[in-house]
mmCIF file of C-alpha atoms and ligand atoms in Angstrom:
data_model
loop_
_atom_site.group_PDB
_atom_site.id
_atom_site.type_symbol
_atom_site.label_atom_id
_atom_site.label_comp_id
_atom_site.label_asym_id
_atom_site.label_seq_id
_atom_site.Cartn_x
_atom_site.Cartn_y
_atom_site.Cartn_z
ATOM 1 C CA UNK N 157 -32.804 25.846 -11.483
ATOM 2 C CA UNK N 158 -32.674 22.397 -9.817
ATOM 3 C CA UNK N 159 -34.167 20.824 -13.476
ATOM 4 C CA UNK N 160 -31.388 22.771 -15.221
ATOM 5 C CA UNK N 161 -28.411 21.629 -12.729
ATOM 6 C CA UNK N 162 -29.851 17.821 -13.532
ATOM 7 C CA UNK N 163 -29.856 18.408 -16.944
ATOM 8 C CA UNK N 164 -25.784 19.481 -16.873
ATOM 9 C CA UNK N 165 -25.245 16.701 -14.430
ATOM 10 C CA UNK N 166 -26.828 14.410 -16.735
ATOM 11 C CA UNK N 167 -25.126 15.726 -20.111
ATOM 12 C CA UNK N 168 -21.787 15.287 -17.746
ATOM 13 C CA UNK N 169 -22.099 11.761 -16.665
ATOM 14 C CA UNK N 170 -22.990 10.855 -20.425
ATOM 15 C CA UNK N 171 -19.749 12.562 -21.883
ATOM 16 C CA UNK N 172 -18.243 11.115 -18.677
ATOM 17 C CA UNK N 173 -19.542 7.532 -19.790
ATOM 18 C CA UNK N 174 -18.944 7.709 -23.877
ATOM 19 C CA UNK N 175 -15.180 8.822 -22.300
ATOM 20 C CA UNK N 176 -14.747 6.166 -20.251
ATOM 21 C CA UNK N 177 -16.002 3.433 -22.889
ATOM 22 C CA UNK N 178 -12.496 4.458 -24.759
ATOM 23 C CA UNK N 179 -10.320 3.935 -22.157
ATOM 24 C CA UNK N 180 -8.006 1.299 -21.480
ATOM 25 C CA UNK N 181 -9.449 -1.059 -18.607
ATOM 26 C CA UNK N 182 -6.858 -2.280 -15.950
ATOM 27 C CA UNK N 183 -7.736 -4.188 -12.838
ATOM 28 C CA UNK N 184 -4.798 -3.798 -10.557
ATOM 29 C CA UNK N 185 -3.116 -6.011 -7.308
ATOM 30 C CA UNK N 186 -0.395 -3.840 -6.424
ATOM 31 C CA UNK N 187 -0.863 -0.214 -4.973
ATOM 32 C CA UNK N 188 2.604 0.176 -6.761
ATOM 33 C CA UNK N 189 1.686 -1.226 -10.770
ATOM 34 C CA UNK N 190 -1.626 1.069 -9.553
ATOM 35 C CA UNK N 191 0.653 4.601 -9.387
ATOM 36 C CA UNK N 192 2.305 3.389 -11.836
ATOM 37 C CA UNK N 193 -0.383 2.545 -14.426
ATOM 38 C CA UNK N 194 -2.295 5.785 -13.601
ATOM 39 C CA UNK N 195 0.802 7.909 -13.870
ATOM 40 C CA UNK N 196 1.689 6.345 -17.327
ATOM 41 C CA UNK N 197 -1.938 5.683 -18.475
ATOM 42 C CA UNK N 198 -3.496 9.068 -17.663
ATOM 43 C CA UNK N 199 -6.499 10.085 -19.414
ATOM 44 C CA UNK N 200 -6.218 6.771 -21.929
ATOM 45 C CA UNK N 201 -7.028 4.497 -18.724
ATOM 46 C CA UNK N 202 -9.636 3.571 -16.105
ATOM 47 C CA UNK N 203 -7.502 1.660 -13.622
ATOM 48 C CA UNK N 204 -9.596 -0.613 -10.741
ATOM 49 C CA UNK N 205 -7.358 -0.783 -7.513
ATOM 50 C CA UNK N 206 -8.152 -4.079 -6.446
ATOM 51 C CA UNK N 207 -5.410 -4.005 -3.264
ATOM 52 C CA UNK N 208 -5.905 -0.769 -1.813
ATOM 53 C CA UNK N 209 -3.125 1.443 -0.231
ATOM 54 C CA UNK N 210 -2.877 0.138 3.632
ATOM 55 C CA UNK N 211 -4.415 -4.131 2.264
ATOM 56 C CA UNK N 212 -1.936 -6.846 3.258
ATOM 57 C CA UNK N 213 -1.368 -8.156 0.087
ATOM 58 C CA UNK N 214 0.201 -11.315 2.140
ATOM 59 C CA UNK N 215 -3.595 -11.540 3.344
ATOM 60 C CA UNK N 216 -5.732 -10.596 0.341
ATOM 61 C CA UNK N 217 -8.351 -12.656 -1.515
ATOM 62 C CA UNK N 218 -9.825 -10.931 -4.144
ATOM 63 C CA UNK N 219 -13.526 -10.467 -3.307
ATOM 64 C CA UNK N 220 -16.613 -11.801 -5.563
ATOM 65 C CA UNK N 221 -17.283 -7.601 -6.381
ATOM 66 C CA UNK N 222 -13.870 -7.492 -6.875
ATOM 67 C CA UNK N 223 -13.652 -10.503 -9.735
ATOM 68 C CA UNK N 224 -16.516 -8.878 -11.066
ATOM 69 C CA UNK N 225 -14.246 -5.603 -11.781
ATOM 70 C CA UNK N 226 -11.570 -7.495 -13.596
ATOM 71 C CA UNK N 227 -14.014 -9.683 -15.788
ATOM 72 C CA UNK N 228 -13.882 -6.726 -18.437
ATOM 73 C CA UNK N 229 -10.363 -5.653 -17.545
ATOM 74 C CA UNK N 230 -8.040 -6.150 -20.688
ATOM 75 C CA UNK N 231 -5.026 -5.852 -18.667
ATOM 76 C CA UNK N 232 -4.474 -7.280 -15.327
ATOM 77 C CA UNK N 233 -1.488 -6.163 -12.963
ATOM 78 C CA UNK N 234 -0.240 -8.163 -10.274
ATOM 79 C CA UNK N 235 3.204 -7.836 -8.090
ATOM 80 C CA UNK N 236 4.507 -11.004 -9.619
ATOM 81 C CA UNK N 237 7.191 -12.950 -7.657
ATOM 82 C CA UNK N 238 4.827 -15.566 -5.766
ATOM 83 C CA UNK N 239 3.225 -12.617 -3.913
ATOM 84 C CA UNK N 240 -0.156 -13.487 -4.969
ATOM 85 C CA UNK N 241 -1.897 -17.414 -4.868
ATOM 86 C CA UNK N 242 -4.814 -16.387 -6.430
ATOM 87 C CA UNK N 243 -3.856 -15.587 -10.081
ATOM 88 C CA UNK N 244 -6.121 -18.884 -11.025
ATOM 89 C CA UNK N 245 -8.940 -17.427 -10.159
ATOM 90 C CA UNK N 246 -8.498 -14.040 -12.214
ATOM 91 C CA UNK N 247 -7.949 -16.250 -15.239
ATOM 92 C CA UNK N 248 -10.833 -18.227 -14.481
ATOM 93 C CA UNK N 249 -13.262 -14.972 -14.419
ATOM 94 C CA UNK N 250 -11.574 -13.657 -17.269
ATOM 95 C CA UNK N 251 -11.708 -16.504 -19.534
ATOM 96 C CA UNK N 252 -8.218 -15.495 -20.275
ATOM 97 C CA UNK N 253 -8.990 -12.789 -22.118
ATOM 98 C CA UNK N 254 -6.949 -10.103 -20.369
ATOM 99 C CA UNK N 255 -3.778 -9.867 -20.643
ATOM 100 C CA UNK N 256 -1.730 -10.997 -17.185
ATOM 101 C CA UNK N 257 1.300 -8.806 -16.597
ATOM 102 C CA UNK N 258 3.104 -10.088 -13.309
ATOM 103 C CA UNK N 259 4.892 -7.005 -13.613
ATOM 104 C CA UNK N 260 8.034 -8.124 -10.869
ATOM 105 C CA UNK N 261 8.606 -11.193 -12.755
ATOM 106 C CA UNK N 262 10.463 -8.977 -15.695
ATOM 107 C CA UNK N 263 13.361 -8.592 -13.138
ATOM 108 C CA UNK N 264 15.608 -10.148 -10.474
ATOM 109 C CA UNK N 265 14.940 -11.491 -7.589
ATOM 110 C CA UNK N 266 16.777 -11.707 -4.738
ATOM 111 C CA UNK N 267 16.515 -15.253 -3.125
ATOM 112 C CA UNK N 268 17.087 -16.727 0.448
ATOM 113 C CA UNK N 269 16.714 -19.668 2.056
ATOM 114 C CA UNK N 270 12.920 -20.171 3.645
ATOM 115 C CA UNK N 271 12.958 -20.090 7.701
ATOM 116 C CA UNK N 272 10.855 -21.707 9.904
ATOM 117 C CA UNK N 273 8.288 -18.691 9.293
ATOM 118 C CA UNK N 274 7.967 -18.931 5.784
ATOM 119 C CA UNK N 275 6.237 -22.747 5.565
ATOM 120 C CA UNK N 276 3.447 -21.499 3.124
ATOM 121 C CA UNK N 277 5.929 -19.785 0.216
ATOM 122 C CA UNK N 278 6.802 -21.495 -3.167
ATOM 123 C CA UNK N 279 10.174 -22.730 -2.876
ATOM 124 C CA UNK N 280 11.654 -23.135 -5.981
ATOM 125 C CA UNK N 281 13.985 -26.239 -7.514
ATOM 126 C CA UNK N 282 17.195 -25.083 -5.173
ATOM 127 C CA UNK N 283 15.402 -24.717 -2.167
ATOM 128 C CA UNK N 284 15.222 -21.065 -2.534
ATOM 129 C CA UNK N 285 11.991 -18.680 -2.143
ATOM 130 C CA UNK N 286 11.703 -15.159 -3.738
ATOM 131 C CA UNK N 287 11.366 -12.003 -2.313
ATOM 132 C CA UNK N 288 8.971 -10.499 -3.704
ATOM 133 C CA UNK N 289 8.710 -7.205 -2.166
ATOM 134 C CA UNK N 290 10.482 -5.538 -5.506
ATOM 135 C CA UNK N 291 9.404 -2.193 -4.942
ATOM 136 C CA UNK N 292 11.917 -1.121 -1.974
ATOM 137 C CA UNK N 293 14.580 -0.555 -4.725
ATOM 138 C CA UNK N 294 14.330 2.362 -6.364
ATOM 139 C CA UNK N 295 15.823 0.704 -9.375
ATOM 140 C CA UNK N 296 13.428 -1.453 -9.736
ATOM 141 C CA UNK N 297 10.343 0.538 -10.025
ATOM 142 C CA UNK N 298 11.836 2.283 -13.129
ATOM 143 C CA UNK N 299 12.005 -1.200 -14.624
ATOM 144 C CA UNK N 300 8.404 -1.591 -13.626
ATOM 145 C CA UNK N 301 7.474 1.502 -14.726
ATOM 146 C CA UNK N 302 9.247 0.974 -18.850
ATOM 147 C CA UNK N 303 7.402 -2.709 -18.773
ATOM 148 C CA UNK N 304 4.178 -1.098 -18.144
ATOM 149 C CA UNK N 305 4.669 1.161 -20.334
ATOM 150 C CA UNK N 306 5.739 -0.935 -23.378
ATOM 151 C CA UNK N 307 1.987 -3.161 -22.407
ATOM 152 C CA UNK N 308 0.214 0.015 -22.863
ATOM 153 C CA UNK N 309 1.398 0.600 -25.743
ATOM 154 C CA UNK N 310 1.427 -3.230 -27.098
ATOM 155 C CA UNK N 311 -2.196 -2.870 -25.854
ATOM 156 C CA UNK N 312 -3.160 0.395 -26.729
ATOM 157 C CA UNK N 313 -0.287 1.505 -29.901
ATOM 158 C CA UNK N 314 -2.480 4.360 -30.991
ATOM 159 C CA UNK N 315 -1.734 6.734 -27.611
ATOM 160 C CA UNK N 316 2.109 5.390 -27.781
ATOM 161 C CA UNK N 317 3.173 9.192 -27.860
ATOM 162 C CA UNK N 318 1.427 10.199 -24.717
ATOM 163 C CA UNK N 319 2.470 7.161 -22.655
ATOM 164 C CA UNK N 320 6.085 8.012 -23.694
ATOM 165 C CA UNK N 321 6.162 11.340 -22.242
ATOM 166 C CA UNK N 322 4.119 10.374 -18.998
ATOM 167 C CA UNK N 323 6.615 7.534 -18.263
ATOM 168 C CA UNK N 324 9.660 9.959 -19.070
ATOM 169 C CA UNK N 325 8.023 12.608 -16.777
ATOM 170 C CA UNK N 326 7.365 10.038 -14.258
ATOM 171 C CA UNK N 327 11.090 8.021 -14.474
ATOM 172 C CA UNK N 328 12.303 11.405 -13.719
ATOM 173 C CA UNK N 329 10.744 11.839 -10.309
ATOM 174 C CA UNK N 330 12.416 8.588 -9.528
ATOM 175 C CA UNK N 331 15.801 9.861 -10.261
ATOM 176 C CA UNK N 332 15.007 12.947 -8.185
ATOM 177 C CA UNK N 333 13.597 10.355 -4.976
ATOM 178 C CA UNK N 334 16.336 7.958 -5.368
ATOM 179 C CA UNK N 335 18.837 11.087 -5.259
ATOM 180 C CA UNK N 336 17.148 12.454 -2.072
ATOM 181 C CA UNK N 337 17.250 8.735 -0.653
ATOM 182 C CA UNK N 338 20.823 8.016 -0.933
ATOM 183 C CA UNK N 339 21.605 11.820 0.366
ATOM 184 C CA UNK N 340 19.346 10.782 3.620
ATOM 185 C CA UNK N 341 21.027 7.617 3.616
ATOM 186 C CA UNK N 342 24.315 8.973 3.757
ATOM 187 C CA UNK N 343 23.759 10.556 7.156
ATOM 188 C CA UNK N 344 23.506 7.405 8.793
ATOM 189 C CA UNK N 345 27.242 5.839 9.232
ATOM 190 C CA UNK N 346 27.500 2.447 7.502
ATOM 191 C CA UNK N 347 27.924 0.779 11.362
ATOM 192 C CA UNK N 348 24.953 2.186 11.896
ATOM 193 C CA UNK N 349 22.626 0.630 9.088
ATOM 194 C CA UNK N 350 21.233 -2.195 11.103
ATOM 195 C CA UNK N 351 17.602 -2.809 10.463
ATOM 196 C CA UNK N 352 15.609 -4.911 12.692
ATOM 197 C CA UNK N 353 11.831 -5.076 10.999
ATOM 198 C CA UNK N 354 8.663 -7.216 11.686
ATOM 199 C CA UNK N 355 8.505 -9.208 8.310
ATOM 200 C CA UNK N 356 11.354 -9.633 5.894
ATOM 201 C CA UNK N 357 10.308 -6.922 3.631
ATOM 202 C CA UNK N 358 13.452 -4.696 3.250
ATOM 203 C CA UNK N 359 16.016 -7.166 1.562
ATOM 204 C CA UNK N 360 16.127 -5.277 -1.771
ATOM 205 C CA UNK N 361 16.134 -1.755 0.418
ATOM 206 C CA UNK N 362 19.074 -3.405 2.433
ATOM 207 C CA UNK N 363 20.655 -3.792 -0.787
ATOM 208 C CA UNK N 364 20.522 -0.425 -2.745
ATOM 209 C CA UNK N 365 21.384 1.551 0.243
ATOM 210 C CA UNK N 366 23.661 -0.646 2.582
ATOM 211 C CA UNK N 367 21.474 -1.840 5.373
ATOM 212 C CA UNK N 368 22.158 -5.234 7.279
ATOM 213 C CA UNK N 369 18.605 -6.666 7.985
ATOM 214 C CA UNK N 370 17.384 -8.716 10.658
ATOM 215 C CA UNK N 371 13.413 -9.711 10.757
ATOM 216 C CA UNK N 372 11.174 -11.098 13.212
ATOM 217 C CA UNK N 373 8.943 -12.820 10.827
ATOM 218 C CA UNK N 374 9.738 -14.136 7.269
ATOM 219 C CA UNK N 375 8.979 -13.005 3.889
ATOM 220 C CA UNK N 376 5.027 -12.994 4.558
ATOM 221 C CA UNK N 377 2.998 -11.668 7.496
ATOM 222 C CA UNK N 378 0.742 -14.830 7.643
ATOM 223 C CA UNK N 379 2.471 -16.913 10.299
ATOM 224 C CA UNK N 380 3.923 -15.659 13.932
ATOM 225 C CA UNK N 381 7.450 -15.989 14.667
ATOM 226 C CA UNK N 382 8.506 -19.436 17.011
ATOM 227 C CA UNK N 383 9.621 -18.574 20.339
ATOM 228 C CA UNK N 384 13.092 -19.485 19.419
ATOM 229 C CA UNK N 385 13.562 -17.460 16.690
ATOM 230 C CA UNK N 386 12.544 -14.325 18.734
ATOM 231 C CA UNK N 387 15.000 -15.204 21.379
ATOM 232 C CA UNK N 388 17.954 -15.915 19.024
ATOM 233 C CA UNK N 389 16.894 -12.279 17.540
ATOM 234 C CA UNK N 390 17.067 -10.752 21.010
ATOM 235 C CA UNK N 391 20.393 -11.564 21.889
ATOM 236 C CA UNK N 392 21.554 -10.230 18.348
ATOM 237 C CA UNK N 393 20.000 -6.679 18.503
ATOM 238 C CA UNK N 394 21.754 -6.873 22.387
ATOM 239 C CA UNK N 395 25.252 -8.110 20.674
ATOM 240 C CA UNK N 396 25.028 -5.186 17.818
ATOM 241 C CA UNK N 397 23.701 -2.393 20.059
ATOM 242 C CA UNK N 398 20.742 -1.730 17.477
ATOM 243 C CA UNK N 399 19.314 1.392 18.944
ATOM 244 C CA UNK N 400 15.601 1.049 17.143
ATOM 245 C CA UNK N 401 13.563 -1.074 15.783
ATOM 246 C CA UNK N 402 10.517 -0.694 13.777
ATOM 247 C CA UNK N 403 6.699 -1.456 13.327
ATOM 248 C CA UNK N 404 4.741 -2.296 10.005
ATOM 249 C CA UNK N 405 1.479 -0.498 9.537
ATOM 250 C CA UNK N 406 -0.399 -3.518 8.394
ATOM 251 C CA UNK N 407 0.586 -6.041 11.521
ATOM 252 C CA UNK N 408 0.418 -6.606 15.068
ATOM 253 C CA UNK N 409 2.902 -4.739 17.037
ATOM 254 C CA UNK N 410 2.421 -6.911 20.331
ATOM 255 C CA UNK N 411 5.885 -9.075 19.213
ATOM 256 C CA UNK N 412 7.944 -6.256 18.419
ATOM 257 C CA UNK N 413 6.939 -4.274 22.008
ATOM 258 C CA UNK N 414 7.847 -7.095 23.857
ATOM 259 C CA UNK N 415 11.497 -7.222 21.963
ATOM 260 C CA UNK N 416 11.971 -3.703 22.850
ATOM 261 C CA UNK N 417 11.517 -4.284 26.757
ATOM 262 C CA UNK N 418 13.868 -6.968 26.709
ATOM 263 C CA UNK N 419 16.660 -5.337 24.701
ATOM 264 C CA UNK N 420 16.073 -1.595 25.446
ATOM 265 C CA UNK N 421 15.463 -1.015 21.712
ATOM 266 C CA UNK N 422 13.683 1.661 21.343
ATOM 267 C CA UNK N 423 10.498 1.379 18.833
ATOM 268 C CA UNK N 424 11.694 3.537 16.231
ATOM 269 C CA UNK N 425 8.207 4.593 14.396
ATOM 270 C CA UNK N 426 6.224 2.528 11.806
ATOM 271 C CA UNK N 427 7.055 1.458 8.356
ATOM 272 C CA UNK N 428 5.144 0.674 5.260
ATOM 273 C CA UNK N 429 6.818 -2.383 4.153
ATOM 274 C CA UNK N 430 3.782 -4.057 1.438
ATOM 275 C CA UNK N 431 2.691 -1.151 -0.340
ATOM 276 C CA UNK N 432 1.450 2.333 -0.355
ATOM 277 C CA UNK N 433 -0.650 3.689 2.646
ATOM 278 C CA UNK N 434 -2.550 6.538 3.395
ATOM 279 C CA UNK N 435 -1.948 10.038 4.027
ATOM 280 C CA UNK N 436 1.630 11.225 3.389
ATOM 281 C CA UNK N 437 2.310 7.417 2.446
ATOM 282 C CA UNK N 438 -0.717 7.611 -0.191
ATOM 283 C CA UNK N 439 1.987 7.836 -3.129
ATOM 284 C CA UNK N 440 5.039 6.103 -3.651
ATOM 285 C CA UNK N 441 7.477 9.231 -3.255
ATOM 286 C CA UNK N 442 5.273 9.544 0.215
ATOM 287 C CA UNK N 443 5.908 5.997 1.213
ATOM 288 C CA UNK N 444 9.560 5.838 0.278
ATOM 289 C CA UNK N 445 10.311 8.993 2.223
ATOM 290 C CA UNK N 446 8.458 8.357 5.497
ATOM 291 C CA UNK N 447 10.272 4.965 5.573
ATOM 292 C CA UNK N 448 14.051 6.527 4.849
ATOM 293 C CA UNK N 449 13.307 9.187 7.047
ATOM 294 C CA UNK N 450 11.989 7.063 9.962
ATOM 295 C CA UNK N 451 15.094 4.729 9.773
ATOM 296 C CA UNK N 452 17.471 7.420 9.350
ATOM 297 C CA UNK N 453 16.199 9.452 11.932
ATOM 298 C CA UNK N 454 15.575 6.571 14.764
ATOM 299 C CA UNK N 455 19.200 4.863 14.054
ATOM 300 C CA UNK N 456 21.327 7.914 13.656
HETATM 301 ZN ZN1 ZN L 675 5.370 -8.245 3.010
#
């Protein structure tokens, strides 16, 4: 019996190798292009998750085990927008032979001026740096979503059929979360759409759905916020009577407690603002609806 079961595990782990030899091979930075690229790619790829759901991509450094995982990738996904300072390195293990898509690139970006907290982002010719934390618009995900699709097919053209209908199937689910966002939005008056956050993650939320942000760090999580800059922030959230405020799953909460006993905030739950997490927040439907829900439900 036990010779026979090795046999059949054996038979399956060769069909399960000659399979896998076919398949498209992504390395992926983003726990976002990740969904994406699986959801699209299905059976026709074999997608490494280099950042992994609940990773700081402000923090990451891709690991030697990890470079060895993209040095036979053919595609490599990143976030794009200046969120990763590494991208040398991939090219270097690859040789440039994968193909690089820096999938948030393809779109807008909104821009703002650097603050004091922000000393170690690229600041382009007008001053400006990008945010690159694309994925809290709705919007923009279905852009991401038809670019990785067309490189699937640019890279793979034979399986162009399938990744048609699987990024159809999947754009749809999109429309049906961004409909369910902007009805949970919409119970939250407009006076009421304050958001007070730990890093400046939420600027392209803030603009699909009418928030007003304030942050206590800048548009990374790699420096701590200046004294001054926390007491300016206080007196604000006392000025606008913001009734919450919220932790990030990947940082320290220690700055954000002490706000809340000076200002009577209350802490209004924790948000996922880099990426998927785990649990509930393991997909990006997950992820988008624990964060709505949480602001919703702590500022109504
Ligand atoms: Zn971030």
């Amino acid at each position: 019996m036990k010779k026979l079961l090795l046999t059949v595990c054996i038979f399956a782990a060769s069909l399960l190798g000659a399979r896998a030899a076919d398949k498209l091979k992504i390395a992926s930075f983003s726990t976002i292009d990740t969904e994406i690229a699986q959801q699209v790619g299905g059976d026709h790829v074999e997608v490494a998750a280099l950042v992994k759901p609940g990773v700081d991509p402000h923090e990451y450094e891709p690991t030697p085990a990890d470079l060895r995982a993209v040095s036979d990738a053919q595609l490599i996904l990143t976030s794009g927008k200046n969120m990763e300072n590494y991208l040398n390195k991939l090219q270097q293990t690859t040789g440039g032979k994968a193909d690089l898509l820096k999938v948030g690139d393809h779109f807008s970006s909104l821009k703002m001026k650097p603050d004091e907290d922000d000393k170690n982002a690229a600041v382009d010719k007008s001053g400006m740096v990008e945010d690159p934390h694309w994925w809290h618009s709705v919007s923009n995900v279905k852009l991401a979503t038809k670019i990785i699709r067309d490189e699937l097919i640019k890279l793979d053209p034979a399986d162009k059929a399938d990744f048609e209908k699987n990024a159809q199937a999947y754009l749809a689910k999109l429309d049906e979360l961004e409909k369910w966002i902007r009805q949970k939005v919409a119970e939250l008056p407009r006076d009421k759409r304050k958001l007070v956050t730990s890093h400046d993650a939420f600027q392209y939320f803030a603009r699909d759905y009418g928030f007003k942000i304030e942050a206590i760090e800048g548009l990374s999580t790699e420096t701590e916020p200046s004294n001054r800059h926390v007491s300016e922030l206080v007196d604000e959230i006392k000025k606008q009577g913001v009734k919450a405020i919220f932790l990030e799953n990947t940082l320290n909460p220690k700055v954000t407690t002490e706000i809340t006993r000076e200002t009577g905030a209350e802490i209004g739950g924790t948000l996922y603002p880099d990426g998927l997490g785990t649990g509930d927040a393991g997909t990006y439907e997950g992820m988008m609806k624990h964060n709505v829900s949480t602001i919703v439900d702590a500022l109504k």
